[in-house]
Amino acid sequence: MASITHFNPSTPKRDLAVMGIFALVVLTAPIWATPIGANYPDLLQRFAIFGIFAIGYNLLFGLTGYLSFGHAAFLGVGSYAAVWIFKLLTMNAILAVAFGMLVAAVFAVAIGYVALRRAGIYFAILTLAFAQMSYRLAYSVLTPITNGETGLTLDGNDPRVIDALFGGGGEGIPNPSLFGLELTGYAAFYFCAVVLILAFWVSLKIFRSPFGLKLLAIKSNQTRMRFTGYNTRPYVLTVFVISGMYAGLAGSLMAVTDPLAGAERMVWTASGEVVLMTILGGAGTLVGPMLGAVLIKYAENIFSAVNDSQLADLFGFLPEPVTDLMVGVASLFVGEGWHLTLGLLFMAIVIFLPGGMMEGLYRIGGAIRRRRAGGRAADNSAVTQPSE
Amino acid sequence: MAQNFVLNVSDVNKSFGGLQALTNINLQIEEGKTHAVIGPNGAGKSTLLNTVIGRLAPDTGSVLFDGVNLTGKTAHQINQLGVARVFQTPEIFLDLTVLQNIEIAALAKRDGAFSFKPFRSMFSETKIQQEAVDMLDDMGLHHLRDHPAANLSRGDKRRLEIAMCLIQHPRLLLLDEPTAGMARHDTNRTIDLLQRIKARGMTKVIIEHDMHVVFSLADWISVLAQGAIIAEGTPEDIKGNPKVQEAYLGGTEV
């Protein structure tokens, strides 16, 4: 059934199990990612960071149905804010992350206040316009803050007042740290992983709260919501700001794992990417957006790295003219052209699995259950769809 | 003199361009009564309702609910004052379950127009849940509680919408053609339901053109024709009023 009711059969016990499994899978990522060749911190970090981004985006889009096309602006703002903390105050990641979220929240209040006067396509266009404005401003007027095209980077001469106070700040450029623990390699991944688990927990709480239920109701019928006594705009604005803070959090984590910030993080394709992740995984589901983020980042990693000579090896068993042809065609889909692959994948999902990967998993689960039950009780599965 | 009038519509005029939709409308709705507004199509029934709920601002006159002027108030403010509304086509949350629909309405009564408690869980809202379940029992919808509201029949959707209004214990319930588009069987069930809740002493205003519905429910009837009230009285008065028969019933006996 296409209409998934997200609150349906969830119980506190079930949620606890979901939370436990999620945490376990995230923390053991270096182990299970080995067979698929993704077991290095740089890529795992990216899974976690974009997972946070998509989970936050899903709170807005999945619950209220408001499609923002400018969320990358909050991501970029979070990055800049974090790097400024590294430059001026301290290399401690906690402060950088907190400040990144705060600045993103302030931005989200301003943009949301204006954009939420409209719904539907007009809301999407307004958010897109704001994000593109931020992107352009970062290259022009705001150069003193963003350092323009070069991007904002750390410098040996940065003051780092707090670190200096505690006698730190030796020679060279230090790494971001967590109270003395340097956040590089797997330490950085585990920092992101813990933040991801926390972010997922908050998202789960919101899904299960009366607040979350009201957001779903706004998506379902805003007129009835108003005539039932709810002032809907502050609800949507609140979740818009929360969602912006998630993006700011993701952006500041990018700065933690690699202390630089550039305006290209705010460009509109970056905003589009998080929409793709959410829809690909399953908008409105709890873990779908996380799956979408991992799938896209993994596919990007694989497909964008393939080059022509590898393709030639792959098709080398064919006669030479055929090989050339195959390489010519296939090369459109890899390397720089991997977005073409992504586009095809996206189209396939939207057409055949409108509920995203989660719908695919439900169908598989439903088929297995039916087979086990020998065809009896098959109709029950439609009603008792799980919400993860 | 107007102590027990819940709703007081006085001297309301409303025109759209050159069209005079409402002319000097005066309505006093008595506490605890079921007041029907009837009239042929285009008489201005919906326009009148929309001015009461603040969707349309009257050109002149006022709409007082419990002494509070409703003109210029938003839909949610009017609801929070104690006015609930049932629409011509049931407005419910189609994507949510029947139980969730009721819970949302109950939460609006408890939490007000806005509240943000993201770490409170629906699992621990046992009081709201119990209230909602009792309401479903009362409405005969209990067997459907975990079904998406979209799957309900037209009649059940209407019952659900009425249940959502009732759980808020409104002082005034506005019903806009509650049996529109219903089969006879569903119409009768809905009339039964409305008669049952009549006993609860809630004030109701029904906009309707189905005579069967009006005469089985109303204590008092106002007849609207061409934007003006042409007659008022008990169902018996209205049935025998020749002016009404001419304007509305086309001269036939009821």
XYZ file of C-alpha atoms in Angstrom, chain A residues 22-353:
332
model
C 20.888 1.765 14.412
C 23.622 2.547 16.958
C 25.160 -0.883 16.538
C 25.228 -0.657 12.744
C 26.758 2.824 12.830
C 29.423 1.954 15.391
C 30.440 -1.240 13.598
C 30.613 0.482 10.215
C 34.383 0.001 9.869
C 33.779 -3.773 10.044
C 30.810 -4.228 7.710
C 32.128 -1.661 5.256
C 35.245 -3.744 4.642
C 33.773 -6.158 2.074
C 32.336 -3.283 0.032
C 35.628 -1.403 0.115
C 34.305 1.540 2.084
C 36.190 0.958 5.301
C 38.202 4.124 5.417
C 37.354 7.027 7.727
C 37.062 9.624 4.995
C 34.156 7.864 3.287
C 32.505 6.619 6.495
C 32.561 10.169 7.823
C 30.828 11.343 4.700
C 28.124 8.683 5.202
C 27.546 9.953 8.729
C 27.587 13.658 7.862
C 25.250 13.367 4.906
C 23.114 11.007 6.965
C 22.650 13.784 9.521
C 21.893 16.244 6.729
C 19.240 13.946 5.229
C 17.709 12.971 8.588
C 17.259 16.666 9.347
C 15.879 17.397 5.911
C 13.403 14.572 6.348
C 12.036 16.194 9.516
C 10.868 19.084 7.370
C 10.005 17.359 4.108
C 8.945 13.974 5.439
C 6.718 15.277 8.207
C 5.246 18.487 6.797
C 5.664 17.966 3.055
C 7.279 21.376 2.628
C 9.954 20.897 -0.022
C 12.905 23.162 0.667
C 15.300 23.592 -2.189
C 17.844 25.646 -0.299
C 19.026 23.523 2.571
C 22.643 23.575 1.412
C 22.766 27.235 2.480
C 22.474 26.113 6.110
C 25.137 23.499 5.514
C 27.530 26.124 4.166
C 26.745 28.562 6.952
C 27.471 25.847 9.507
C 30.854 25.175 7.897
C 31.881 28.831 7.893
C 30.774 29.295 11.492
C 32.751 26.260 12.639
C 35.904 27.321 10.839
C 35.666 30.779 12.401
C 35.548 29.187 15.849
C 38.677 27.205 14.920
C 40.371 30.395 13.777
C 39.376 32.733 16.581
C 38.721 30.708 19.695
C 39.623 27.074 19.919
C 40.142 23.850 18.004
C 37.661 22.121 20.311
C 35.033 20.536 18.068
C 32.184 20.872 20.576
C 32.216 24.654 20.487
C 32.561 24.695 16.685
C 29.604 22.360 16.256
C 27.458 24.293 18.724
C 28.225 27.585 17.036
C 27.616 26.109 13.580
C 24.152 24.991 14.663
C 23.394 28.309 16.303
C 24.287 30.381 13.252
C 22.353 28.006 10.983
C 19.353 28.367 13.285
C 19.475 32.164 13.073
C 19.659 31.899 9.283
C 16.773 29.439 9.214
C 14.575 31.731 11.310
C 15.166 34.588 8.862
C 14.699 32.540 5.681
C 11.834 30.488 7.087
C 9.971 33.531 8.313
C 9.805 34.900 4.777
C 9.585 31.679 2.742
C 6.842 30.085 4.851
C 4.412 32.787 3.840
C 3.955 30.587 0.793
C 3.511 26.856 0.348
C 4.127 24.364 -2.421
C 6.192 25.357 -5.417
C 6.429 28.993 -4.263
C 8.010 27.918 -1.005
C 10.511 25.748 -2.900
C 11.415 28.629 -5.223
C 11.813 31.081 -2.339
C 14.187 28.765 -0.495
C 16.104 28.156 -3.714
C 16.406 31.893 -4.278
C 17.679 32.469 -0.753
C 20.255 29.719 -1.047
C 21.531 31.031 -4.376
C 21.711 34.516 -2.913
C 23.795 33.211 -0.029
C 26.036 31.391 -2.490
C 26.559 34.531 -4.603
C 27.068 36.748 -1.561
C 29.730 34.394 -0.255
C 31.694 35.074 -3.448
C 31.159 38.816 -3.487
C 30.068 41.109 -0.669
C 30.800 38.670 2.119
C 34.381 37.935 1.017
C 35.822 39.309 4.305
C 33.915 36.556 6.121
C 34.060 33.782 3.535
C 37.399 34.499 1.893
C 35.712 34.285 -1.500
C 36.810 31.700 -4.017
C 39.825 30.576 -2.032
C 37.596 29.433 0.767
C 38.080 29.879 4.468
C 41.097 27.992 5.790
C 43.097 27.801 8.967
C 46.284 29.753 9.332
C 49.295 29.481 11.647
C 48.722 33.084 12.672
C 45.116 32.613 13.784
C 44.626 33.886 17.339
C 42.728 30.888 18.848
C 42.270 32.868 22.047
C 40.989 30.077 24.263
C 43.639 27.567 23.180
C 46.358 30.215 23.728
C 45.008 30.813 27.218
C 45.595 27.190 28.111
C 49.103 27.324 26.748
C 48.272 25.257 23.697
C 48.795 26.512 20.177
C 52.273 25.291 19.417
C 53.848 25.481 15.979
C 51.949 24.955 12.746
C 48.246 24.395 12.188
C 46.642 22.122 14.809
C 43.907 19.578 14.137
C 40.385 19.883 15.517
C 40.173 18.040 18.782
C 37.845 16.898 21.507
C 39.354 17.943 24.839
C 42.827 16.890 23.814
C 41.849 13.960 21.600
C 42.848 14.794 18.041
C 39.970 14.239 15.638
C 41.714 12.632 12.704
C 41.181 9.275 11.027
C 38.903 6.917 12.941
C 38.635 9.286 15.898
C 36.966 11.801 13.611
C 34.661 9.117 12.232
C 33.617 8.014 15.708
C 32.962 11.605 16.695
C 30.652 11.957 13.683
C 29.109 8.548 14.411
C 28.169 9.501 17.971
C 26.689 12.788 16.763
C 24.760 10.853 14.089
C 23.301 8.490 16.675
C 22.238 11.455 18.816
C 20.734 13.176 15.770
C 18.816 10.025 14.883
C 17.533 9.733 18.454
C 16.242 13.308 18.417
C 14.559 12.645 15.073
C 12.907 9.515 16.501
C 11.657 11.487 19.507
C 10.178 14.153 17.251
C 8.483 11.510 15.083
C 6.834 10.008 18.158
C 5.871 13.278 19.850
C 2.510 15.059 19.699
C 4.474 17.777 17.897
C 5.472 15.299 15.178
C 1.918 13.994 14.869
C 0.672 17.546 14.394
C 3.257 18.099 11.661
C 1.995 15.015 9.830
C -1.521 16.362 10.192
C -0.417 19.664 8.655
C 0.925 17.710 5.688
C -2.325 15.794 5.420
C -4.842 18.650 5.646
C -3.813 22.154 6.593
C -7.379 23.499 6.389
C -8.656 20.995 8.917
C -5.654 21.798 11.107
C -6.620 25.483 11.219
C -10.270 24.749 11.899
C -9.209 22.363 14.639
C -7.585 25.289 16.431
C -3.939 25.096 15.395
C -1.865 28.021 14.274
C 0.041 26.092 11.623
C 2.756 28.544 10.655
C 4.777 28.465 13.889
C 4.722 24.669 13.695
C 6.251 24.621 10.244
C 8.692 27.391 11.122
C 9.862 25.484 14.201
C 10.578 22.313 12.273
C 12.150 24.354 9.465
C 14.595 25.799 11.997
C 15.290 22.372 13.528
C 15.930 21.019 10.079
C 18.224 23.979 9.326
C 20.131 23.227 12.527
C 20.666 19.642 11.402
C 22.124 21.025 8.164
C 24.298 23.425 10.170
C 25.427 20.488 12.299
C 26.370 18.515 9.187
C 28.220 21.527 7.807
C 30.195 22.071 10.988
C 31.110 18.379 11.097
C 32.510 18.762 7.582
C 34.694 21.510 8.996
C 35.691 19.309 11.929
C 36.820 16.483 9.657
C 38.482 18.867 7.220
C 38.876 22.411 8.559
C 37.992 24.497 5.554
C 34.827 25.999 4.182
C 33.934 27.077 0.670
C 30.889 28.545 -1.000
C 30.513 25.553 -3.328
C 28.827 23.743 -0.410
C 25.896 26.121 -0.825
C 25.342 25.728 -4.547
C 21.900 24.571 -5.641
C 22.998 21.100 -6.738
C 24.041 20.472 -3.140
C 20.513 21.406 -2.038
C 19.135 19.078 -4.680
C 21.335 16.233 -3.491
C 19.752 16.095 -0.040
C 16.297 16.047 -1.634
C 17.426 13.071 -3.743
C 18.846 11.266 -0.699
C 15.620 11.694 1.228
C 13.311 10.604 -1.583
C 15.615 7.774 -2.676
C 15.671 6.343 0.838
C 12.030 7.040 1.596
C 10.714 10.427 2.681
C 8.798 10.350 5.922
C 10.414 7.140 7.142
C 12.888 7.116 10.006
C 15.914 5.378 8.509
C 15.160 5.869 4.799
C 17.013 9.176 4.446
C 20.090 7.656 6.099
C 20.015 4.780 3.597
C 19.611 7.247 0.737
C 22.594 9.257 1.928
C 24.792 6.157 2.188
C 23.692 4.849 -1.204
C 24.370 8.132 -2.996
C 27.703 8.783 -1.315
C 28.803 5.190 -1.914
C 27.725 5.240 -5.555
C 29.461 8.573 -6.030
C 32.615 7.091 -4.578
C 32.497 4.054 -6.864
C 31.272 5.531 -10.130
C 33.146 8.811 -10.052
C 36.454 6.992 -9.581
C 36.159 4.780 -12.654
C 38.164 5.961 -15.659
C 38.396 4.971 -19.322
C 41.325 2.613 -19.017
C 39.492 0.632 -16.338
C 36.502 0.430 -18.673
C 38.771 -0.728 -21.476
C 40.029 -3.526 -19.220
C 36.477 -4.458 -18.329
C 35.353 -4.744 -21.935
C 38.739 -5.985 -23.179
C 37.441 -9.489 -23.958
C 35.314 -8.099 -26.807
C 36.538 -7.410 -30.350
C 38.287 -4.058 -30.526
C 35.610 -1.960 -32.326
C 32.962 -3.247 -29.911
C 35.234 -2.484 -26.964
C 35.682 1.076 -28.177
C 31.961 1.491 -28.543
C 31.205 0.034 -25.114
C 33.860 2.175 -23.463
C 32.505 5.223 -25.249
C 28.983 4.580 -24.022
C 29.900 3.473 -20.515
C 32.238 6.402 -19.942
C 29.233 8.717 -20.125
C 28.005 7.165 -16.907
C 31.189 7.174 -14.837
C 33.801 9.655 -13.689
C 32.532 13.177 -14.151
C 29.387 11.769 -15.706
C 28.306 9.746 -12.681
C 25.412 12.142 -12.133
C 23.861 10.578 -15.205
C 23.867 7.244 -13.382
C 22.387 8.925 -10.339
C 19.660 10.452 -12.481
C 18.736 7.071 -13.960
C 18.730 5.468 -10.525
C 16.514 8.235 -9.201
C 14.066 7.877 -12.072
C 13.877 4.131 -11.571
C 13.152 4.546 -7.848
C 10.536 7.246 -8.300
C 8.728 5.262 -10.992
C 8.885 1.773 -9.511
C 9.224 2.472 -5.783
